[in-house]
Every structure is written in structure tokens, then in C-alpha cells.
GROMACS .gro file of C-alpha atoms in nm:
model
  397
    1UNK     CA    1   9.821  11.356  10.179
    2UNK     CA    2  10.022  11.029  10.122
    3UNK     CA    3   9.905  10.701   9.985
    4UNK     CA    4   9.856  10.363  10.138
    5UNK     CA    5   9.809  10.060   9.941
    6UNK     CA    6   9.580   9.726  10.105
    7UNK     CA    7   9.592   9.364   9.946
    8UNK     CA    8   9.243   9.210  10.093
    9UNK     CA    9   9.191   8.809  10.038
   10UNK     CA   10   8.897   8.630  10.111
   11UNK     CA   11   8.871   8.254  10.100
   12UNK     CA   12   8.626   7.999  10.226
   13UNK     CA   13   8.942   7.699  10.258
   14UNK     CA   14   8.675   7.437  10.364
   15UNK     CA   15   8.900   7.255  10.607
   16UNK     CA   16   9.147   7.196  10.333
   17UNK     CA   17   9.513   7.204  10.386
   18UNK     CA   18   9.760   7.448  10.144
   19UNK     CA   19   9.858   7.257   9.882
   20UNK     CA   20   9.888   7.563   9.556
   21UNK     CA   21  10.090   7.808   9.496
   22UNK     CA   22  10.024   8.160   9.681
   23UNK     CA   23  10.216   8.389   9.464
   24UNK     CA   24   9.946   8.433   9.173
   25UNK     CA   25   9.684   8.484   9.467
   26UNK     CA   26   9.882   8.758   9.588
   27UNK     CA   27   9.965   8.943   9.288
   28UNK     CA   28  10.350   8.821   9.310
   29UNK     CA   29  10.339   8.595   9.005
   30UNK     CA   30  10.536   8.837   8.784
   31UNK     CA   31  10.939   9.004   8.911
   32UNK     CA   32  10.770   9.270   9.156
   33UNK     CA   33  10.962   9.630   9.165
   34UNK     CA   34  10.962   9.678   9.523
   35UNK     CA   35  10.812  10.027   9.536
   36UNK     CA   36  10.514   9.853   9.395
   37UNK     CA   37  10.489   9.619   9.638
   38UNK     CA   38  10.133   9.670   9.864
   39UNK     CA   39  10.173   9.822  10.167
   40UNK     CA   40   9.983   9.569  10.378
   41UNK     CA   41   9.778   9.269  10.312
   42UNK     CA   42   9.511   9.120  10.475
   43UNK     CA   43   9.435   8.784  10.482
   44UNK     CA   44   9.101   8.676  10.571
   45UNK     CA   45   9.013   8.294  10.565
   46UNK     CA   46   8.661   8.103  10.671
   47UNK     CA   47   8.641   7.726  10.775
   48UNK     CA   48   9.027   7.658  10.903
   49UNK     CA   49   9.020   7.301  11.004
   50UNK     CA   50   8.995   7.342  11.380
   51UNK     CA   51   8.935   7.050  11.597
   52UNK     CA   52   8.789   7.093  11.971
   53UNK     CA   53   9.127   6.906  12.126
   54UNK     CA   54   9.341   7.215  11.931
   55UNK     CA   55   9.145   7.462  12.027
   56UNK     CA   56   9.499   7.581  12.308
   57UNK     CA   57   9.725   7.520  12.035
   58UNK     CA   58   9.534   7.676  11.742
   59UNK     CA   59   9.496   8.005  11.958
   60UNK     CA   60   9.953   8.034  12.021
   61UNK     CA   61  10.068   7.864  11.734
   62UNK     CA   62   9.998   8.008  11.342
   63UNK     CA   63   9.790   7.739  11.177
   64UNK     CA   64   9.951   7.562  10.823
   65UNK     CA   65   9.731   7.850  10.641
   66UNK     CA   66   9.903   8.219  10.816
   67UNK     CA   67  10.248   7.952  10.766
   68UNK     CA   68  10.160   7.961  10.421
   69UNK     CA   69  10.077   8.310  10.338
   70UNK     CA   70  10.383   8.427  10.569
   71UNK     CA   71  10.654   8.215  10.396
   72UNK     CA   72  10.562   8.373  10.073
   73UNK     CA   73  10.552   8.724  10.211
   74UNK     CA   74  10.852   8.683  10.389
   75UNK     CA   75  11.000   8.680  10.080
   76UNK     CA   76  10.937   9.055   9.955
   77UNK     CA   77  11.035   9.203  10.314
   78UNK     CA   78  10.700   9.159  10.525
   79UNK     CA   79  10.599   9.106  10.864
   80UNK     CA   80  10.320   8.950  11.054
   81UNK     CA   81  10.173   9.212  11.242
   82UNK     CA   82   9.922   9.047  11.448
   83UNK     CA   83   9.669   8.703  11.329
   84UNK     CA   84   9.367   8.628  11.538
   85UNK     CA   85   9.160   8.299  11.500
   86UNK     CA   86   8.792   8.215  11.608
   87UNK     CA   87   8.757   7.824  11.531
   88UNK     CA   88   8.769   7.877  11.157
   89UNK     CA   89   8.754   8.223  11.123
   90UNK     CA   90   9.158   8.374  11.055
   91UNK     CA   91   9.247   8.733  11.019
   92UNK     CA   92   9.602   8.808  10.936
   93UNK     CA   93   9.799   9.140  10.846
   94UNK     CA   94  10.120   9.199  10.707
   95UNK     CA   95  10.249   9.520  10.641
   96UNK     CA   96  10.613   9.589  10.504
   97UNK     CA   97  10.922   9.639  10.739
   98UNK     CA   98  10.904   9.991  10.686
   99UNK     CA   99  10.600  10.069  10.826
  100UNK     CA  100  10.640   9.893  11.113
  101UNK     CA  101  10.747  10.131  11.330
  102UNK     CA  102  10.466  10.374  11.261
  103UNK     CA  103  10.163  10.106  11.383
  104UNK     CA  104   9.998  10.227  11.708
  105UNK     CA  105   9.726  10.092  11.925
  106UNK     CA  106   9.705   9.751  11.718
  107UNK     CA  107   9.412   9.544  11.859
  108UNK     CA  108   9.199   9.234  11.805
  109UNK     CA  109   8.799   9.179  11.906
  110UNK     CA  110   8.559   8.907  11.792
  111UNK     CA  111   8.216   8.824  11.776
  112UNK     CA  112   8.017   8.479  11.822
  113UNK     CA  113   7.700   8.406  11.627
  114UNK     CA  114   7.699   8.080  11.612
  115UNK     CA  115   7.416   7.861  11.823
  116UNK     CA  116   7.301   8.242  11.954
  117UNK     CA  117   7.632   8.335  12.003
  118UNK     CA  118   7.740   8.088  12.221
  119UNK     CA  119   7.953   7.916  11.943
  120UNK     CA  120   8.221   8.053  11.745
  121UNK     CA  121   8.170   7.863  11.427
  122UNK     CA  122   8.019   8.167  11.280
  123UNK     CA  123   8.092   8.499  11.387
  124UNK     CA  124   8.345   8.798  11.304
  125UNK     CA  125   8.731   8.834  11.374
  126UNK     CA  126   8.896   9.191  11.350
  127UNK     CA  127   9.189   9.361  11.384
  128UNK     CA  128   9.218   9.766  11.413
  129UNK     CA  129   9.520  10.021  11.384
  130UNK     CA  130   9.631  10.371  11.353
  131UNK     CA  131   9.894  10.451  11.112
  132UNK     CA  132  10.010  10.796  11.022
  133UNK     CA  133   9.725  10.939  11.170
  134UNK     CA  134   9.425  10.737  11.040
  135UNK     CA  135   9.257  10.466  11.169
  136UNK     CA  136   9.163  10.154  10.984
  137UNK     CA  137   8.931   9.864  11.071
  138UNK     CA  138   8.923   9.514  10.909
  139UNK     CA  139   8.668   9.279  10.962
  140UNK     CA  140   8.661   8.888  10.850
  141UNK     CA  141   8.328   8.746  10.892
  142UNK     CA  142   8.142   8.411  10.833
  143UNK     CA  143   7.745   8.420  10.863
  144UNK     CA  144   7.466   8.187  10.822
  145UNK     CA  145   7.454   7.955  10.532
  146UNK     CA  146   7.144   7.826  10.366
  147UNK     CA  147   6.929   7.972  10.079
  148UNK     CA  148   6.639   8.028  10.328
  149UNK     CA  149   6.856   8.204  10.617
  150UNK     CA  150   6.836   8.519  10.492
  151UNK     CA  151   6.681   8.655  10.804
  152UNK     CA  152   6.958   8.484  11.044
  153UNK     CA  153   7.237   8.670  10.800
  154UNK     CA  154   7.080   9.008  10.876
  155UNK     CA  155   7.114   8.951  11.263
  156UNK     CA  156   7.434   8.825  11.225
  157UNK     CA  157   7.544   9.151  11.096
  158UNK     CA  158   7.351   9.380  11.329
  159UNK     CA  159   7.486   9.137  11.611
  160UNK     CA  160   7.890   9.194  11.513
  161UNK     CA  161   7.811   9.590  11.515
  162UNK     CA  162   7.641   9.626  11.784
  163UNK     CA  163   7.882   9.361  12.067
  164UNK     CA  164   8.213   9.455  11.886
  165UNK     CA  165   8.402   9.693  12.113
  166UNK     CA  166   8.768   9.854  12.122
  167UNK     CA  167   8.976   9.983  12.389
  168UNK     CA  168   9.045  10.302  12.184
  169UNK     CA  169   8.732  10.576  12.306
  170UNK     CA  170   8.751  10.747  11.954
  171UNK     CA  171   8.700  10.430  11.745
  172UNK     CA  172   8.487  10.207  12.026
  173UNK     CA  173   8.262  10.097  11.741
  174UNK     CA  174   8.390   9.918  11.376
  175UNK     CA  175   8.195  10.175  11.183
  176UNK     CA  176   8.352  10.498  11.400
  177UNK     CA  177   8.712  10.414  11.199
  178UNK     CA  178   8.838  10.603  10.916
  179UNK     CA  179   8.829  10.351  10.704
  180UNK     CA  180   8.676  10.037  10.739
  181UNK     CA  181   8.701   9.716  10.511
  182UNK     CA  182   8.482   9.423  10.570
  183UNK     CA  183   8.554   9.064  10.401
  184UNK     CA  184   8.458   8.744  10.434
  185UNK     CA  185   8.206   8.477  10.355
  186UNK     CA  186   7.879   8.679  10.418
  187UNK     CA  187   7.657   8.373  10.279
  188UNK     CA  188   7.416   8.604  10.065
  189UNK     CA  189   7.253   8.382   9.802
  190UNK     CA  190   7.040   8.471   9.547
  191UNK     CA  191   6.664   8.546   9.525
  192UNK     CA  192   6.428   8.231   9.463
  193UNK     CA  193   6.388   8.319   9.114
  194UNK     CA  194   6.648   8.091   8.930
  195UNK     CA  195   6.734   7.702   8.972
  196UNK     CA  196   7.079   7.584   9.011
  197UNK     CA  197   7.055   7.496   8.627
  198UNK     CA  198   6.897   7.836   8.530
  199UNK     CA  199   7.196   8.033   8.714
  200UNK     CA  200   7.452   7.791   8.513
  201UNK     CA  201   7.337   7.871   8.225
  202UNK     CA  202   7.288   8.219   8.273
  203UNK     CA  203   7.669   8.226   8.394
  204UNK     CA  204   7.730   8.019   8.095
  205UNK     CA  205   7.570   8.311   7.906
  206UNK     CA  206   7.773   8.575   8.067
  207UNK     CA  207   7.479   8.738   8.219
  208UNK     CA  208   7.620   8.792   8.534
  209UNK     CA  209   7.400   9.204   8.547
  210UNK     CA  210   7.079   8.976   8.548
  211UNK     CA  211   7.183   8.759   8.834
  212UNK     CA  212   7.335   9.074   9.028
  213UNK     CA  213   6.975   9.150   9.049
  214UNK     CA  214   6.851   8.884   9.263
  215UNK     CA  215   7.154   8.967   9.492
  216UNK     CA  216   7.084   8.938   9.834
  217UNK     CA  217   7.301   9.110   9.996
  218UNK     CA  218   7.239   9.401   9.720
  219UNK     CA  219   6.868   9.361   9.867
  220UNK     CA  220   6.973   9.377  10.222
  221UNK     CA  221   7.184   9.684  10.150
  222UNK     CA  222   6.888   9.890   9.944
  223UNK     CA  223   6.674   9.824  10.245
  224UNK     CA  224   6.888   9.962  10.529
  225UNK     CA  225   6.853   9.598  10.691
  226UNK     CA  226   7.250   9.495  10.661
  227UNK     CA  227   7.566   9.632  10.544
  228UNK     CA  228   7.424   9.945  10.402
  229UNK     CA  229   7.657  10.157  10.580
  230UNK     CA  230   7.941  10.031  10.382
  231UNK     CA  231   7.972  10.001   9.964
  232UNK     CA  232   8.117   9.729   9.723
  233UNK     CA  233   8.191   9.772   9.359
  234UNK     CA  234   8.000   9.549   9.159
  235UNK     CA  235   8.163   9.234   9.099
  236UNK     CA  236   8.237   9.133   8.763
  237UNK     CA  237   8.366   8.770   8.785
  238UNK     CA  238   8.125   8.463   8.814
  239UNK     CA  239   7.982   8.344   9.161
  240UNK     CA  240   8.199   8.202   9.369
  241UNK     CA  241   8.013   7.946   9.529
  242UNK     CA  242   7.942   7.596   9.518
  243UNK     CA  243   8.203   7.455   9.321
  244UNK     CA  244   8.320   7.039   9.304
  245UNK     CA  245   8.603   7.006   9.466
  246UNK     CA  246   8.929   7.003   9.298
  247UNK     CA  247   8.719   7.166   8.951
  248UNK     CA  248   8.592   7.493   8.791
  249UNK     CA  249   8.271   7.329   8.776
  250UNK     CA  250   7.942   7.451   8.952
  251UNK     CA  251   7.811   7.148   9.210
  252UNK     CA  252   7.466   7.252   9.145
  253UNK     CA  253   7.357   7.035   9.405
  254UNK     CA  254   7.354   7.439   9.554
  255UNK     CA  255   7.263   7.759   9.361
  256UNK     CA  256   7.553   7.949   9.266
  257UNK     CA  257   7.603   8.236   9.424
  258UNK     CA  258   7.834   8.549   9.546
  259UNK     CA  259   7.843   8.482   9.904
  260UNK     CA  260   8.239   8.577   9.902
  261UNK     CA  261   8.249   8.957   9.931
  262UNK     CA  262   8.488   9.267   9.991
  263UNK     CA  263   8.333   9.584  10.141
  264UNK     CA  264   8.429   9.910  10.278
  265UNK     CA  265   8.355  10.232  10.430
  266UNK     CA  266   8.538  10.578  10.463
  267UNK     CA  267   8.432  10.833  10.650
  268UNK     CA  268   8.568  11.114  10.470
  269UNK     CA  269   8.523  11.409  10.604
  270UNK     CA  270   8.599  11.377  11.036
  271UNK     CA  271   8.898  11.623  10.890
  272UNK     CA  272   8.863  11.991  10.871
  273UNK     CA  273   9.034  12.100  10.534
  274UNK     CA  274   9.094  11.705  10.444
  275UNK     CA  275   8.896  11.448  10.261
  276UNK     CA  276   9.042  11.066  10.321
  277UNK     CA  277   8.961  10.875  10.007
  278UNK     CA  278   8.972  10.492   9.928
  279UNK     CA  279   9.081  10.449   9.517
  280UNK     CA  280   8.930  10.016   9.428
  281UNK     CA  281   9.224   9.926   9.207
  282UNK     CA  282   9.067   9.620   9.130
  283UNK     CA  283   8.807   9.371   9.254
  284UNK     CA  284   8.823   8.972   9.151
  285UNK     CA  285   8.849   8.601   9.188
  286UNK     CA  286   9.088   8.335   9.062
  287UNK     CA  287   8.916   8.067   8.860
  288UNK     CA  288   9.230   7.836   8.929
  289UNK     CA  289   9.224   7.774   9.250
  290UNK     CA  290   9.106   7.451   9.309
  291UNK     CA  291   9.100   7.303   9.650
  292UNK     CA  292   8.800   7.445   9.787
  293UNK     CA  293   8.474   7.435   9.705
  294UNK     CA  294   8.485   7.839   9.667
  295UNK     CA  295   8.696   8.056   9.488
  296UNK     CA  296   8.923   8.302   9.661
  297UNK     CA  297   8.809   8.671   9.622
  298UNK     CA  298   9.067   8.951   9.589
  299UNK     CA  299   9.046   9.341   9.592
  300UNK     CA  300   9.300   9.612   9.617
  301UNK     CA  301   9.296   9.977   9.734
  302UNK     CA  302   9.490  10.283   9.767
  303UNK     CA  303   9.376  10.489  10.073
  304UNK     CA  304   9.483  10.856  10.127
  305UNK     CA  305   9.695  10.961  10.489
  306UNK     CA  306   9.843  11.181  10.617
  307UNK     CA  307  10.200  11.291  10.486
  308UNK     CA  308  10.316  11.502  10.771
  309UNK     CA  309  10.157  11.354  11.019
  310UNK     CA  310  10.336  11.358  11.370
  311UNK     CA  311  10.436  10.995  11.512
  312UNK     CA  312  10.466  10.933  11.880
  313UNK     CA  313  10.801  10.753  11.938
  314UNK     CA  314  10.995  10.578  12.191
  315UNK     CA  315  11.379  10.604  12.112
  316UNK     CA  316  11.648  10.364  12.256
  317UNK     CA  317  12.011  10.445  12.328
  318UNK     CA  318  12.258  10.275  12.158
  319UNK     CA  319  12.346   9.960  12.286
  320UNK     CA  320  12.725   9.870  12.219
  321UNK     CA  321  12.768   9.545  12.393
  322UNK     CA  322  12.519   9.244  12.516
  323UNK     CA  323  12.674   8.934  12.672
  324UNK     CA  324  12.512   8.595  12.633
  325UNK     CA  325  12.411   8.441  12.998
  326UNK     CA  326  12.469   8.763  13.179
  327UNK     CA  327  12.138   9.032  13.262
  328UNK     CA  328  12.163   9.324  12.982
  329UNK     CA  329  12.034   9.635  12.999
  330UNK     CA  330  11.853   9.894  12.714
  331UNK     CA  331  11.797  10.228  12.820
  332UNK     CA  332  11.513  10.421  12.662
  333UNK     CA  333  11.307  10.783  12.601
  334UNK     CA  334  10.946  10.845  12.510
  335UNK     CA  335  10.870  11.153  12.343
  336UNK     CA  336  10.602  11.377  12.546
  337UNK     CA  337  10.288  11.304  12.412
  338UNK     CA  338  10.328  10.923  12.455
  339UNK     CA  339  10.081  10.802  12.720
  340UNK     CA  340  10.261  10.468  12.861
  341UNK     CA  341  10.008  10.192  12.943
  342UNK     CA  342  10.036   9.916  13.235
  343UNK     CA  343  10.080   9.652  12.908
  344UNK     CA  344  10.372   9.839  12.772
  345UNK     CA  345  10.626   9.591  12.681
  346UNK     CA  346  10.993   9.556  12.506
  347UNK     CA  347  11.086   9.299  12.299
  348UNK     CA  348  11.413   9.130  12.122
  349UNK     CA  349  11.409   9.055  11.776
  350UNK     CA  350  11.624   8.895  11.571
  351UNK     CA  351  11.762   9.037  11.290
  352UNK     CA  352  11.508   8.935  10.930
  353UNK     CA  353  11.224   8.871  11.163
  354UNK     CA  354  10.831   8.812  10.989
  355UNK     CA  355  10.598   8.794  11.263
  356UNK     CA  356  10.608   9.054  11.582
  357UNK     CA  357  10.570   8.697  11.765
  358UNK     CA  358  10.937   8.615  11.681
  359UNK     CA  359  11.058   8.824  12.023
  360UNK     CA  360  11.345   8.617  12.207
  361UNK     CA  361  11.283   8.776  12.496
  362UNK     CA  362  11.063   9.025  12.633
  363UNK     CA  363  11.024   9.231  12.966
  364UNK     CA  364  10.751   9.458  13.052
  365UNK     CA  365  10.839   9.867  13.058
  366UNK     CA  366  10.832  10.060  13.405
  367UNK     CA  367  10.557  10.311  13.448
  368UNK     CA  368  10.639  10.645  13.496
  369UNK     CA  369  10.848  10.770  13.828
  370UNK     CA  370  10.563  10.839  14.071
  371UNK     CA  371  10.445  11.205  14.081
  372UNK     CA  372  10.728  11.298  13.789
  373UNK     CA  373  10.564  11.464  13.476
  374UNK     CA  374  10.821  11.460  13.229
  375UNK     CA  375  10.773  11.147  13.009
  376UNK     CA  376  11.081  11.205  12.843
  377UNK     CA  377  11.275  11.138  13.115
  378UNK     CA  378  11.547  10.799  13.013
  379UNK     CA  379  11.427  10.422  13.173
  380UNK     CA  380  11.580  10.146  13.196
  381UNK     CA  381  11.482   9.774  13.149
  382UNK     CA  382  11.704   9.484  13.227
  383UNK     CA  383  11.652   9.150  13.037
  384UNK     CA  384  11.750   8.814  13.271
  385UNK     CA  385  12.072   8.590  13.171
  386UNK     CA  386  11.839   8.352  12.984
  387UNK     CA  387  11.696   8.627  12.707
  388UNK     CA  388  12.017   8.504  12.439
  389UNK     CA  389  12.189   8.184  12.493
  390UNK     CA  390  12.305   8.210  12.158
  391UNK     CA  391  12.481   8.536  11.981
  392UNK     CA  392  12.279   8.702  11.674
  393UNK     CA  393  12.383   8.970  11.418
  394UNK     CA  394  12.183   9.253  11.499
  395UNK     CA  395  11.906   9.314  11.770
  396UNK     CA  396  11.578   9.528  11.732
  397UNK     CA  397  11.354   9.681  12.032
   0.00000   0.00000   0.00000
């Protein structure tokens, strides 16, 4: 089996705009050897500024935060695969260019939990996919806040698990995937044993273990009320909330807590004679980022995938000539086990593209000829004369 490295970021940005260098947060401060870069970045943000009059624009265009992360990662040959947004909740998936042709069945989903499920100020967004024979699911959530609303957070989790459903029949539920990574502002606080000042004093003394004994999330997991299907490494960093803005001093109007977390689940024994495994390489927060009242949290994992997995393939015939402002055609064939769908489409991309949303033009792929069982037959698509109006160096389909 082979390894894939996954780098997770969760950060409640408190409606602030990006203004700090993101390289340190992404582990890219030092000169990075390409072979040692993570294969995927999963960026989960909460409280991204969302205004009611901009709901349509927010759904269509990248936020300033997505653009900021994309700019940094594009320099390292990453491509944005997918972004999903639910008001202030934002989840983006980036991968190295070399993995693009191995991605399968990418799908997004969301669940609203605010105001009894009517409003998306709280809830979860997710991206699921398959790659190298394994299914992965990434969830970013923002649960109910405040010390006394523990039971509401339990309800939020169970609502998300119950209502989140995917089209892929084998992995229709979050927990059915081979690998699940759940990040976000879970908003679990410390039990009511300590005041804000007492918690601050224990943090200064380095007595984090004593505080973690009062952590509501661990209490919920131990009791089987929420998140008990998942695992978490013990945080070895101080509570990530609540800080004074532009500072690393706690705002003691609220009791400091570990609200920002990264959890995971591995269905290790779903394949005969093979054991899946996730190894967590680190789990840390960044005290140097001060624009929000939360500190960002990151975690990196090595996961096992199949080294000899046969990918379903779409093969394009070479396009030797492309005429500007004229109709042009491209021909392709499908491997025998590829099952076409009604929503398959073929796009044209400019050389050096940094997002799968950056297509210059696209057309829907034709369905199989009625009565034809041979999926490997050559098919042709025609792009309109408006597809390209200026020459480009390289086209990708």
C-alpha cells in the first residue's frame, strides 16, 4: 500500500478578512522539497464574513479567504478541487496536480442546524471523494456556542450524522467512508469547575492535562452522546478560544476552552487481507496568528491507500489543431468499467490552471448510443465557436 499525506486546517476567523501571511499556517515557511509536500490540503473556516445581500455571489465566486489560500498553494503546484460554503462555513479541498486524474466521485453536502435547522449560521459542510481505491470524507462544522448549551451541541452532531446523505450508495453516510476527518469550531467548553481566571492561571502553569479532564467534548465521547465514533489525539496546546483581538492574551469575559478540534475515524477492516491506517504526524495551534479571537489549529495525517488500484480511465485522442472562433471537436473513449452519468461534462483548461472551476468552456458528454453495450466506443464532443477567443499554450480536457 502507498501513503497519502493530508494537511488539515481549522480556523474561526471571526468575520475578519485575510491579512496575515498564511505560509507558516500551511507549513510552507522553509524551502519545501516537492517530494515532501502534503498530497492534500483541507481548509475549514468558520465565521467567514457573510452578508445576506451577497448570498448568491458567495455561492458563485471564491471568498477572499479561499483566494488567499489558493494563491499560496498555487505556487506549490496545488489545484483547488472543490469548495463548499454555507453562510460563514467554508470548506476547500486542494490537491497536488499529479493526483487530479485519480479523483473520483467528488461530492459536497451541507446540513443547517441554526434555529432548528432553518438557518445556516451553524451546521456542517462536507466534501467526499474516492482516490486510489479508498473513500474519504471531510467535514467542517460550527456547532452551538456558549457554556450552558452542551445538550444543543450534542443535538447538532446527531442531526448532522442523520441528515447528511450522499449519492454514492456505498458511502451514503459520513461514517460509512474508509476515512473520515471532522474539523471545525465544535464549541465544546470546559465543565463548570473553574472560573475564567482559574483556567488562565492553570494554563500559565502548564497544567493542560488537569483542564482537559473537564473538557466537554471528551465527556460527550466517553458517554457515547456525540463523536464517540471518532478519535482525537490529546491536544498538547493551550485552549484556542477566546483571545483579545490582535493579541495572544485571553479575553477573560469568556472561559478559555478548546473549541477548535480535529477528529478522525478509520474503518480499518473493510477490505479482505488489508488493514487501513491513519497515522497522525502532529496536532498543534498557532499562537502567532492574532486577527481572530480564535487560534487556528492544524493536523497532518499519513493514510494508507492501494498502490495497485486500477483507475477507471477516460482517454482523449490528441487534438492537433484548434481553430479560434470556429467549432472544434475532441474525441475520447471510456474504459470498460466506467459508468457514464447524465451530468458528465468535458472542460477545456488553460495551462497552469489552479482550480477545477477555471474551465474556459465545457460541454456535456454524450450518453451511450441506445442499444450499445460497448462503453469503449469512441465518442465525440463539439465545442462552440465561442469556446476560445485567444490562443493558449496548452489545453487540458
